[in-house]
Structure formats: structure tokens, C-alpha cells
PDB file of C-alpha atoms and ligand atoms in Angstrom:
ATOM      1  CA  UNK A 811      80.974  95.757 102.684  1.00 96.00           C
ATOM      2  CA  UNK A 812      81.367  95.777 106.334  1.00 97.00           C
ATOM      3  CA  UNK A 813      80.212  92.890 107.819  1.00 98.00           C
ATOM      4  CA  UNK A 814      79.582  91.006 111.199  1.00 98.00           C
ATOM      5  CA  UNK A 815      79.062  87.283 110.934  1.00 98.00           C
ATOM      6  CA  UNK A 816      77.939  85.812 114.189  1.00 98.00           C
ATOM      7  CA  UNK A 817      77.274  81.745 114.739  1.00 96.00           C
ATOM      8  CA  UNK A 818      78.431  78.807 116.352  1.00 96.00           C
ATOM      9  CA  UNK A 819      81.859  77.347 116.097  1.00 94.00           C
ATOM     10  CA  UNK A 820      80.915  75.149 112.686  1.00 92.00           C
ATOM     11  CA  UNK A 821      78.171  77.421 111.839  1.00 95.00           C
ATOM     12  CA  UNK A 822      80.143  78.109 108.805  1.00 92.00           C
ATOM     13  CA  UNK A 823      81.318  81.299 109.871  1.00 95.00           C
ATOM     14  CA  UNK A 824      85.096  80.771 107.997  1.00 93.00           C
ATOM     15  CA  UNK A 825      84.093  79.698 105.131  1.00 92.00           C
ATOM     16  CA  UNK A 826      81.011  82.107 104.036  1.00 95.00           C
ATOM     17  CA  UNK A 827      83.722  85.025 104.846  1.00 96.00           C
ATOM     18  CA  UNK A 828      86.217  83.772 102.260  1.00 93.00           C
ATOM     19  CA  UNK A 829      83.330  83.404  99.719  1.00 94.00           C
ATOM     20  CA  UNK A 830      82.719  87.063 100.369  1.00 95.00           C
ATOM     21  CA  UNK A 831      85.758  88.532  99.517  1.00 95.00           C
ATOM     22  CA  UNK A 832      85.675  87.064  96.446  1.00 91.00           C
ATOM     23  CA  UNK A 833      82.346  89.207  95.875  1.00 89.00           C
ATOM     24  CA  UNK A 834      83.978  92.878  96.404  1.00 88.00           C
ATOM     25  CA  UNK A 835      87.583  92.733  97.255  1.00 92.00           C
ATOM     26  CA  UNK A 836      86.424  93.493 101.089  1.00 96.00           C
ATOM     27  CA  UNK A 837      88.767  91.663 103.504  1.00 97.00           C
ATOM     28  CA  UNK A 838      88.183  88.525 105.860  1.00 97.00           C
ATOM     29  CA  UNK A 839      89.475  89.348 109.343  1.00 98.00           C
ATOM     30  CA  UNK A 840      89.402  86.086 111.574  1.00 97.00           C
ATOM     31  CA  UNK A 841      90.383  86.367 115.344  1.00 97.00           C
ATOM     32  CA  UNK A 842      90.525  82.566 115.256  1.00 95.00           C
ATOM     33  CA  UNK A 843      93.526  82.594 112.114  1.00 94.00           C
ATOM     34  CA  UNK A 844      95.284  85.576 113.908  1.00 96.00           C
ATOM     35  CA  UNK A 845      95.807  84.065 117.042  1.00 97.00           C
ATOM     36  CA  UNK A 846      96.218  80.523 115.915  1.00 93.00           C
ATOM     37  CA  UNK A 847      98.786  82.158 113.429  1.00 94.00           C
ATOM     38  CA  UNK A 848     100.409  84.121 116.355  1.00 96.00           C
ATOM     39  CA  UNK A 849     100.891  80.462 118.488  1.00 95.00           C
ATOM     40  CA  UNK A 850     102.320  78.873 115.556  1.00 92.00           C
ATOM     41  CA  UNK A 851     105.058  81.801 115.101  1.00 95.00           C
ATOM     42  CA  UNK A 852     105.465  81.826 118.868  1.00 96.00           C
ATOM     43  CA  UNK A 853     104.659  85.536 119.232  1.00 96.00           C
ATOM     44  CA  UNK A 854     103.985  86.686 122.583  1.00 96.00           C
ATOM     45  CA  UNK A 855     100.894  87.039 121.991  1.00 96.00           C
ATOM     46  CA  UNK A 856     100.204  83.549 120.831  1.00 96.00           C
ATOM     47  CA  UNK A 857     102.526  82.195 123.866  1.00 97.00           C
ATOM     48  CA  UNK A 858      99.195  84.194 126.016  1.00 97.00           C
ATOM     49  CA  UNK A 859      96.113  82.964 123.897  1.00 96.00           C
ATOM     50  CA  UNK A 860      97.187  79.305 123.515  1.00 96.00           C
ATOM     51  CA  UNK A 861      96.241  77.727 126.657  1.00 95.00           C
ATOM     52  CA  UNK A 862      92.596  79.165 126.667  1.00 95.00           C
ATOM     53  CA  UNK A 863      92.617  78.175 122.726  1.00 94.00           C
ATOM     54  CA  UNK A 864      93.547  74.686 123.767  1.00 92.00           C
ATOM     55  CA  UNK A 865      90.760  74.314 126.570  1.00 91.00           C
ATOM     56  CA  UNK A 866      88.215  75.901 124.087  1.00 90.00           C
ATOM     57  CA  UNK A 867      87.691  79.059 126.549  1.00 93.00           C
ATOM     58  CA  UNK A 868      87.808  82.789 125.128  1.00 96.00           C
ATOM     59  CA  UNK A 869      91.416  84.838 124.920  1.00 97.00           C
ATOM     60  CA  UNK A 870      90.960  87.979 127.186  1.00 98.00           C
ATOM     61  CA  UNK A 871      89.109  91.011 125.484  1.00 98.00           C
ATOM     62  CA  UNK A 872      91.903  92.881 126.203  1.00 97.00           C
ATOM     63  CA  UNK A 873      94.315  90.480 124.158  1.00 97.00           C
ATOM     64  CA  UNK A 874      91.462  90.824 121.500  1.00 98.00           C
ATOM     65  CA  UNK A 875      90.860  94.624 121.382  1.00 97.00           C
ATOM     66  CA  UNK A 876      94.425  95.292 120.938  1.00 96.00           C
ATOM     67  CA  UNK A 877      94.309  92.442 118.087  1.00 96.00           C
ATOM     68  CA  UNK A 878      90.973  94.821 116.364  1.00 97.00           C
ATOM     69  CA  UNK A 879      92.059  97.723 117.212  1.00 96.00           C
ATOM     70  CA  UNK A 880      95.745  97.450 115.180  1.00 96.00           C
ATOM     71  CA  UNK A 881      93.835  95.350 112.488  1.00 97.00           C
ATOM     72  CA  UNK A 882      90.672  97.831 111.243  1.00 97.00           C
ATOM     73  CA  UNK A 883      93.434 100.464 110.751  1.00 96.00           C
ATOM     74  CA  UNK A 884      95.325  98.269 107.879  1.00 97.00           C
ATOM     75  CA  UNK A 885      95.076 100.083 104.621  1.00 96.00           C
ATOM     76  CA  UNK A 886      93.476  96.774 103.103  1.00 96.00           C
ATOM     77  CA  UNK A 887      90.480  97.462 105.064  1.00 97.00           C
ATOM     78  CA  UNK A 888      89.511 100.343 103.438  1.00 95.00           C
ATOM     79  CA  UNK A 889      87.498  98.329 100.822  1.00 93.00           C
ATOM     80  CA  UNK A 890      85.409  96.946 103.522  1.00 97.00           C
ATOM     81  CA  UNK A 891      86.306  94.051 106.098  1.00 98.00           C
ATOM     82  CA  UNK A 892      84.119  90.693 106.819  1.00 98.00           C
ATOM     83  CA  UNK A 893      84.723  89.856 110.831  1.00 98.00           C
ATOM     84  CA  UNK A 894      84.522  86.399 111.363  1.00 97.00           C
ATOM     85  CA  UNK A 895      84.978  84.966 115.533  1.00 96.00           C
ATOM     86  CA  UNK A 896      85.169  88.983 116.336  1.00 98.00           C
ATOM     87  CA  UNK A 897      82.938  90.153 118.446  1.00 98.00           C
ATOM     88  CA  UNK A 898      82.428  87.417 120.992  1.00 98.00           C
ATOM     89  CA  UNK A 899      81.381  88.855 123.703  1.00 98.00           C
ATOM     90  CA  UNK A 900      79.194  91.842 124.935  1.00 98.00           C
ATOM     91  CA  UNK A 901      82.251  94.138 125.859  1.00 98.00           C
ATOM     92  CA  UNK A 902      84.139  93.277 122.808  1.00 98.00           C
ATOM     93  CA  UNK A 903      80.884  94.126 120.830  1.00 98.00           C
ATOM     94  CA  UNK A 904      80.638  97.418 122.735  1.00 98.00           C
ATOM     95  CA  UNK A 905      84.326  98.184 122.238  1.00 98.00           C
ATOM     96  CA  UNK A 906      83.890  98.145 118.576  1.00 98.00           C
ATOM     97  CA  UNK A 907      81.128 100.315 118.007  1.00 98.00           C
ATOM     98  CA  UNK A 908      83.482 102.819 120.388  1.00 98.00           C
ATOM     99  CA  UNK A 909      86.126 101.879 118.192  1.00 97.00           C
ATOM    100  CA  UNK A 910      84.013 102.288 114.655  1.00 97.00           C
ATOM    101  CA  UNK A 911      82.718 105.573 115.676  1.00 97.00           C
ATOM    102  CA  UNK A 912      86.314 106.690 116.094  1.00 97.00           C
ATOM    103  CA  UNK A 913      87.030 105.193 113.017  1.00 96.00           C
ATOM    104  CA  UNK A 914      84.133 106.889 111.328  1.00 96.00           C
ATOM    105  CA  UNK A 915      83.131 103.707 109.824  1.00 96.00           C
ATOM    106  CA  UNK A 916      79.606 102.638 109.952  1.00 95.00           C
ATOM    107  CA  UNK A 917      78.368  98.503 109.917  1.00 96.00           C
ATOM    108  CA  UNK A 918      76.117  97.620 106.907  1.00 95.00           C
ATOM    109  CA  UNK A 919      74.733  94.152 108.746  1.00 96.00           C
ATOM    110  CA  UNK A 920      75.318  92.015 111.439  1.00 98.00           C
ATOM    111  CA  UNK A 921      74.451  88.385 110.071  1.00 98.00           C
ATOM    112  CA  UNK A 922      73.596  85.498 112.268  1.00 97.00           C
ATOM    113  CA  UNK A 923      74.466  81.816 110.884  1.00 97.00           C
ATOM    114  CA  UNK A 924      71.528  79.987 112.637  1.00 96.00           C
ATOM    115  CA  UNK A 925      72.427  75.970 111.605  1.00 93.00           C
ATOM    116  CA  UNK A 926      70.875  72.773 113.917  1.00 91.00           C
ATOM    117  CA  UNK A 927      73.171  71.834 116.272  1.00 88.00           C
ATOM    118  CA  UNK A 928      73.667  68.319 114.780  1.00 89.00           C
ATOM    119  CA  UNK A 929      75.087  69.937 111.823  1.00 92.00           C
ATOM    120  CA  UNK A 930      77.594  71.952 113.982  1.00 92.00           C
ATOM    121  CA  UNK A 931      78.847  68.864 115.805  1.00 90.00           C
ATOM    122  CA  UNK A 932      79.529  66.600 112.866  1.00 92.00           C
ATOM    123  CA  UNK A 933      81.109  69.521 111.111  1.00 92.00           C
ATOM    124  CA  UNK A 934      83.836  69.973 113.864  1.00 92.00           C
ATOM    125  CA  UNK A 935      84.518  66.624 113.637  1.00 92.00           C
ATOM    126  CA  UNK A 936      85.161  66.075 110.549  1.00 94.00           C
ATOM    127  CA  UNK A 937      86.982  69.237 109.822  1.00 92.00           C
ATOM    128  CA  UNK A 938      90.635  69.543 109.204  1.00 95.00           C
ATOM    129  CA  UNK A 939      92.654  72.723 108.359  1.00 94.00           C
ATOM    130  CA  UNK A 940      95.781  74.084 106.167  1.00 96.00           C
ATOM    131  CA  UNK A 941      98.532  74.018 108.642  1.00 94.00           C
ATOM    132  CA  UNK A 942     100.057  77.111 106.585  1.00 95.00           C
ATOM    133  CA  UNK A 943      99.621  80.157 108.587  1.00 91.00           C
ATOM    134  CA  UNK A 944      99.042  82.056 105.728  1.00 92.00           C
ATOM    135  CA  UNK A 945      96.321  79.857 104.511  1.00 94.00           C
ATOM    136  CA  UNK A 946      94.347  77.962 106.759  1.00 92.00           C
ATOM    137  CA  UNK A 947      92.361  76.535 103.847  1.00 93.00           C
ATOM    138  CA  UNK A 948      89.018  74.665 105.829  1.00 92.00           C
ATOM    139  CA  UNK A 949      89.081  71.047 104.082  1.00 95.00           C
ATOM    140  CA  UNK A 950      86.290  68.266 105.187  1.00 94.00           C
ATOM    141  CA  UNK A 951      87.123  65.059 105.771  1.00 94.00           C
ATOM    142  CA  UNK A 952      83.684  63.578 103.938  1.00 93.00           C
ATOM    143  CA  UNK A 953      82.795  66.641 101.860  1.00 92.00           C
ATOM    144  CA  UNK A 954      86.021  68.647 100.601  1.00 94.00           C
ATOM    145  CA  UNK A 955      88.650  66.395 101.396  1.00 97.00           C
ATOM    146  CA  UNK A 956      92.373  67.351 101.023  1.00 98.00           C
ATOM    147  CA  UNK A 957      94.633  65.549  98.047  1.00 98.00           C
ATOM    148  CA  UNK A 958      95.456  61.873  98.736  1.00 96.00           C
ATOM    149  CA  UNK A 959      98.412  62.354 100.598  1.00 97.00           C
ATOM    150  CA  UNK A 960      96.769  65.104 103.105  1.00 97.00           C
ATOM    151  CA  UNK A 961      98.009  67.862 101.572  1.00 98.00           C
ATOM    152  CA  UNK A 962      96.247  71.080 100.884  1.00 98.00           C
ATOM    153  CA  UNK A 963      95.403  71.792  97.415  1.00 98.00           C
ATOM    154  CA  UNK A 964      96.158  75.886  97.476  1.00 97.00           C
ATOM    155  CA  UNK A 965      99.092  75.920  99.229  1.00 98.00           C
ATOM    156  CA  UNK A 966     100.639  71.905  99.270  1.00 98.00           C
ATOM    157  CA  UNK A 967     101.387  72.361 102.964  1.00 98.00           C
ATOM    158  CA  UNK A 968     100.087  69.683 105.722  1.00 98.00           C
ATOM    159  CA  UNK A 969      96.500  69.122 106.289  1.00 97.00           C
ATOM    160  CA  UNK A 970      96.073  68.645 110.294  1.00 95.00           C
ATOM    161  CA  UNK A 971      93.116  68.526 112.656  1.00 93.00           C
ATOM    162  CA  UNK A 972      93.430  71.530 115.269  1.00 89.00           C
ATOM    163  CA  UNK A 973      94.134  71.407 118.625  1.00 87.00           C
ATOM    164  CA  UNK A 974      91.117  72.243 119.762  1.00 88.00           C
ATOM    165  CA  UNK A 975      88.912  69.817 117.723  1.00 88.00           C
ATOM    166  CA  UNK A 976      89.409  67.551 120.213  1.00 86.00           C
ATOM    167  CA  UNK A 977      85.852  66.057 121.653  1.00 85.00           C
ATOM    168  CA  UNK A 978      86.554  67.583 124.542  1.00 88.00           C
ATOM    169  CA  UNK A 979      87.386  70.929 123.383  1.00 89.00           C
ATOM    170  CA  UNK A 980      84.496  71.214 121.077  1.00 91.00           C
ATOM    171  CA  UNK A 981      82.193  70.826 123.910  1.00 90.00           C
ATOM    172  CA  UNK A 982      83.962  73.004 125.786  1.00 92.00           C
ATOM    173  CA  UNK A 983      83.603  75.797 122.356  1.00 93.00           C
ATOM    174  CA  UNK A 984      80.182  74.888 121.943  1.00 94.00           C
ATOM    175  CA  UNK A 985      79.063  75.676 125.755  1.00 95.00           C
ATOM    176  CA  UNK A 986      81.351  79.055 125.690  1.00 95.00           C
ATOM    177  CA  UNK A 987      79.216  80.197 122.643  1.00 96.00           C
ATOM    178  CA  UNK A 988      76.245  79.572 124.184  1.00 96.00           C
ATOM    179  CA  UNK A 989      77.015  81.219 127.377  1.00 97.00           C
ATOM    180  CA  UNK A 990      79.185  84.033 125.901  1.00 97.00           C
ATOM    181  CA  UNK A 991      78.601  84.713 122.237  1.00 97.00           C
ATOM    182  CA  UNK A 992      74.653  83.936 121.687  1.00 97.00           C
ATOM    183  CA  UNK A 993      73.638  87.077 123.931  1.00 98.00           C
ATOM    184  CA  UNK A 994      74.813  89.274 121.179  1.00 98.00           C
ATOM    185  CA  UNK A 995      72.286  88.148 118.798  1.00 98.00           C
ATOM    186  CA  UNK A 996      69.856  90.167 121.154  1.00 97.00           C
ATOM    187  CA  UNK A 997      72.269  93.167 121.223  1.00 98.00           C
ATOM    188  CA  UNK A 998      72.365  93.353 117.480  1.00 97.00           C
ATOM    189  CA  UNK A 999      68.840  92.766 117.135  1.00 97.00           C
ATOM    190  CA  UNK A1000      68.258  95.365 119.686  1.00 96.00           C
ATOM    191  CA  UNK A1001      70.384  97.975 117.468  1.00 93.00           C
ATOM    192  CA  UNK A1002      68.148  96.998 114.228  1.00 91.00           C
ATOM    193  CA  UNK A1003      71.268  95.797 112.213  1.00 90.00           C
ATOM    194  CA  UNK A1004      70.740  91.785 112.854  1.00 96.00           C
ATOM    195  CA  UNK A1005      69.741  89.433 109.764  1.00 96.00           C
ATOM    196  CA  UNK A1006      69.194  85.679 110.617  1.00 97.00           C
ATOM    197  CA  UNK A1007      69.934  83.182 107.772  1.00 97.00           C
ATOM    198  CA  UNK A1008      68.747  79.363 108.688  1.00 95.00           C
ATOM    199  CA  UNK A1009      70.964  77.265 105.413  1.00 91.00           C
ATOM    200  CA  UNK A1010      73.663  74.797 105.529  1.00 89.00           C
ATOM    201  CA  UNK A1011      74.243  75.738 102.242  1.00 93.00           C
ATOM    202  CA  UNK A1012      77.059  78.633 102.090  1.00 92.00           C
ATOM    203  CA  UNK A1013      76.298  79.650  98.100  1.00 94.00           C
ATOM    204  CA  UNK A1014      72.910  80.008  99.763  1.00 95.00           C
ATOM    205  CA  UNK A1015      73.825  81.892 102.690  1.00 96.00           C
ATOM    206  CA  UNK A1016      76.287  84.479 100.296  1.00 96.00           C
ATOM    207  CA  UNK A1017      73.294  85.608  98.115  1.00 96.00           C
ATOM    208  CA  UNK A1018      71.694  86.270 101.151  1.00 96.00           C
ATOM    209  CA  UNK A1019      74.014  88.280 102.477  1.00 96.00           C
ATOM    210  CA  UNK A1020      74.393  90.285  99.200  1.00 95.00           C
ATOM    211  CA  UNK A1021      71.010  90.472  98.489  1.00 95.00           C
ATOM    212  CA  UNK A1022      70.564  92.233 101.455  1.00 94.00           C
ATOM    213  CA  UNK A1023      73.088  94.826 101.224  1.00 92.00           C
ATOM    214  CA  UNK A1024      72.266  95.681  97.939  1.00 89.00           C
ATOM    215  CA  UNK A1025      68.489  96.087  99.363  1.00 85.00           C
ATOM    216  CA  UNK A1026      69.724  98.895 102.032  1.00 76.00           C
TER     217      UNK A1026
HETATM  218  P1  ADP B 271      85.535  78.578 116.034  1.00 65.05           P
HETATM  219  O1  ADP B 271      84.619  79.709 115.661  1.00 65.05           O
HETATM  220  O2  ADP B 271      85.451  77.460 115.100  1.00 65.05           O
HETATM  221  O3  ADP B 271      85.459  78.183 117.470  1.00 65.05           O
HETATM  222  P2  ADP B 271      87.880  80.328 115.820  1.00 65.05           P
HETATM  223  O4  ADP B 271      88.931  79.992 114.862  1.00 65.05           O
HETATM  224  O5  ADP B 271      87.030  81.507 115.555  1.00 65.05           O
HETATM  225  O6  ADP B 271      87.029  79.003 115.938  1.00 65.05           O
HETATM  226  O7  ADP B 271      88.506  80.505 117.288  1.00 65.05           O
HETATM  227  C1  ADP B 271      89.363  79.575 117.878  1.00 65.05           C
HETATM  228  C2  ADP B 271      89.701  79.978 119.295  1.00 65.05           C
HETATM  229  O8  ADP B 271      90.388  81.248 119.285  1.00 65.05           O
HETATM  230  C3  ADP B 271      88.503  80.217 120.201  1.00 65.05           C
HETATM  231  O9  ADP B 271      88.056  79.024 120.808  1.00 65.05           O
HETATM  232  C4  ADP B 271      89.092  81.197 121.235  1.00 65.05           C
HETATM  233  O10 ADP B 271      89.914  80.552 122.170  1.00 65.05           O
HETATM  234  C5  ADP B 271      89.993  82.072 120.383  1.00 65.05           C
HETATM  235  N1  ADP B 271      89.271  83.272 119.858  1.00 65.05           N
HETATM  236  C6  ADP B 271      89.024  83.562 118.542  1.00 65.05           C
HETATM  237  N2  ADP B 271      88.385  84.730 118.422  1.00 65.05           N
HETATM  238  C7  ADP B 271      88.196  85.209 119.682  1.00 65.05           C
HETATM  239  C8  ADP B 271      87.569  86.366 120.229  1.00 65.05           C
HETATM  240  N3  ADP B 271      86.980  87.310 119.448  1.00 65.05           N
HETATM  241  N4  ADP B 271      87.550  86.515 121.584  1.00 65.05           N
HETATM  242  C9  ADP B 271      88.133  85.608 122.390  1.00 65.05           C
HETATM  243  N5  ADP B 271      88.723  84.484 121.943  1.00 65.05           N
HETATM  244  C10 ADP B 271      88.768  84.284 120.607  1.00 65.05           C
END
């Protein structure tokens, strides 16, 4: 499948992608992993993106596009990909349909993650992630905790909180996605491709998601 997933930071975005590829071997391409991986190896590129990651603000498009572009030509995408964080904002979304069309690859849905805002904030809270690069396992301080000793159960490497889970940070995300991300639920719904799924439960929000590609 080939797959947009669209929502708030805590919407669930992360973790319903990672279910999917489970379900046909399509991959999960997170802007959010890539970059934080790129800080944590001290790549040039994540010596650019981690001041804006910090303050909760958006990396440049341009930082991103080159990101996409590189990405949605890796021979692992050929089985379909699942974007999760990607696009963010109306020109990223309108570079990638340039960049699909010269691809040749067509979108099979654009899925919005529509959760109460209540839900969004205590998740972000309480989340903590695989420090592992290669991981990033999402754990839950109340409901999937890591082992005893903070360790993630996949990989054994250190469960932290991330930098920009800060209070201040999160509002900072929260008021970005409203001002930056949100308007492209209108610009998918205006291209027909948009489904809107209203769960907190992600099991829930999968078989929606494959229900309705199998309807197409
Ligand atoms: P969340 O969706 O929980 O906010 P992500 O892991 O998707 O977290 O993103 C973390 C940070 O990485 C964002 O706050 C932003 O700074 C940067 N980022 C990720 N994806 C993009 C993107 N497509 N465009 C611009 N910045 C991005």
C-alpha cells in the first residue's frame, strides 16, 4: 500500500504505521526517526534540523524534500511505503505529488487520525522512546511501559523521553500542526483521496485503513 497518515503529534501517527507493515511488507518512512536518527549520528544534516526539532518548529522543506526525494527511490519501497510526519506542509504536499508523478507511483489514501485533543496531550506526556536509532520503539509510561529497569524490550537499549517532549515544546508542536499541517486535510479532501478515522484505538484504526483499500 501507499499510504499518507496525517494527525497531530500523539495522534498515533507512529505507531498505526508500524502496525501496517506488519499487514503487507510495505515500509514505514518517518521524517521524525530520520532526522532524529541523523542528530543522534551527528550528520550534517541532523547538526541543521536539531535546533528547530528542539523548539518544536518544522525543519526547512528543502532539508525535507531532499530527505523524500533520496528515500521513495530505496528498493524497499517498491512493496509500498506508509509516510508518517511527511507531508507537513502545503509545499511539501505539492512537492510529492510532483515527485510521485515522476516516480510513476500513484497514492491509494490519504488517512487523517482525528483524536480529542485531551488524548493528544496526555499521550505526549507520558510517552517515552527507544533511544536506539535503529529502533525507536514508542513505549508509554502508564500503558506500554518499558522493562523495570527502563530498558526497551526489542532492542535492550535505553528508554528516554525526547527532547522535544518537553511542556514547552509540545505546545510549541501542537500550535505548528495546527497552523501548518491541519490545512492539508482540506487539500487532500479537495483531491478526493482523504479518509477521516475518529478511534483511540490503533487495532481499530488498522482495519480501517485496510478495509478501505481493499474496498477501492
Ligand atoms: P510528532 O509527529 O510526534 O511531532 P515527529 O517524530 O514526526 O513527531 O517529528 C519530530 C520533529 O521533527 C518535528 O517537530 C519537526 O521538527 C521535525 N520534522 C519531522 N517531520 C518533518 C517534516 N515533514 N517537515 C518538517 N519538519 C519535520
Amino acid at each position: 500500500m501507499r499510504v499518507i497518515l496525517l494527525g497531530a503529534p500523539g495522534a498515533g501517527k507512529g505507531t498505526v504505521a508500524k502496525l501496517l507493515t506488519d499487514y503487507d511488507g510495505s515500509v514505514q518512512i518517518s521524517t521524525g526517526d530520520i532526522l532524529r536518527g541523523a542528530v543522534k549520528a551527528g550528520t550534517e544534516l541532523g547538526k541543521k534540523a536539531q535546533g528547530y526539532m528542539e523548539r518544536g518548529e518544522l525543519v526547512p522543506d528543502s532539508l525535507i524534500m531532499e530527505i523524500m526525494e533520496a528515500r521513495l527511490q530505496e528498493p524497499d519501497c517498491k512493496k509500498g511505503f506508509i509516510l508518517d510526519g511527511f507531508p507537513r506542509t502545503v509545499p511539501q504536499a505539492d512537492a510529492l505529488k510532483k515527485l510521485l508523478q515522476k516516480l510513476k507511483l500513484k497514492l491509494d489514501l490519504v488517512v487523517n487520525l482525528d483524536v480529542p485533543k485531551e488524548v493528544v496531550l496526555d499521550r505526549l506526556t507520558t510517552r517515552r522512546t527507544c533511544s536506539n536509532a535503529d529502533c525507536q520503539e514508542i513505549y508509554n509510561i502508564k500503558s506500554k511501559p518499558p522493562t523495570a529497569d527502563g530498558k526497551c524490550k526489542k532492542c535492550g537499549s535505553k528508554v528516554v523521553q525526547r527532547a522535544d517532549e518537553t511542556e514547552e515544546a509540545i505546545t510549541q508542536r501542537l500550535l505548528t500542526y495546527n497552523e501548518k499541517t491541519a490545512p492539508l486535510i482540506d487539500y487532500y479532501k479537495k483531491e478526493g483521496s482523504l479518509k477521516t478515522i475518529s478511534s483511540i484505538s490503533s487495532q481499530e484504526i488498522v482495519s480501517g485503513i485496510t478495509a478501505a483499500i481493499k474496498g477501492k
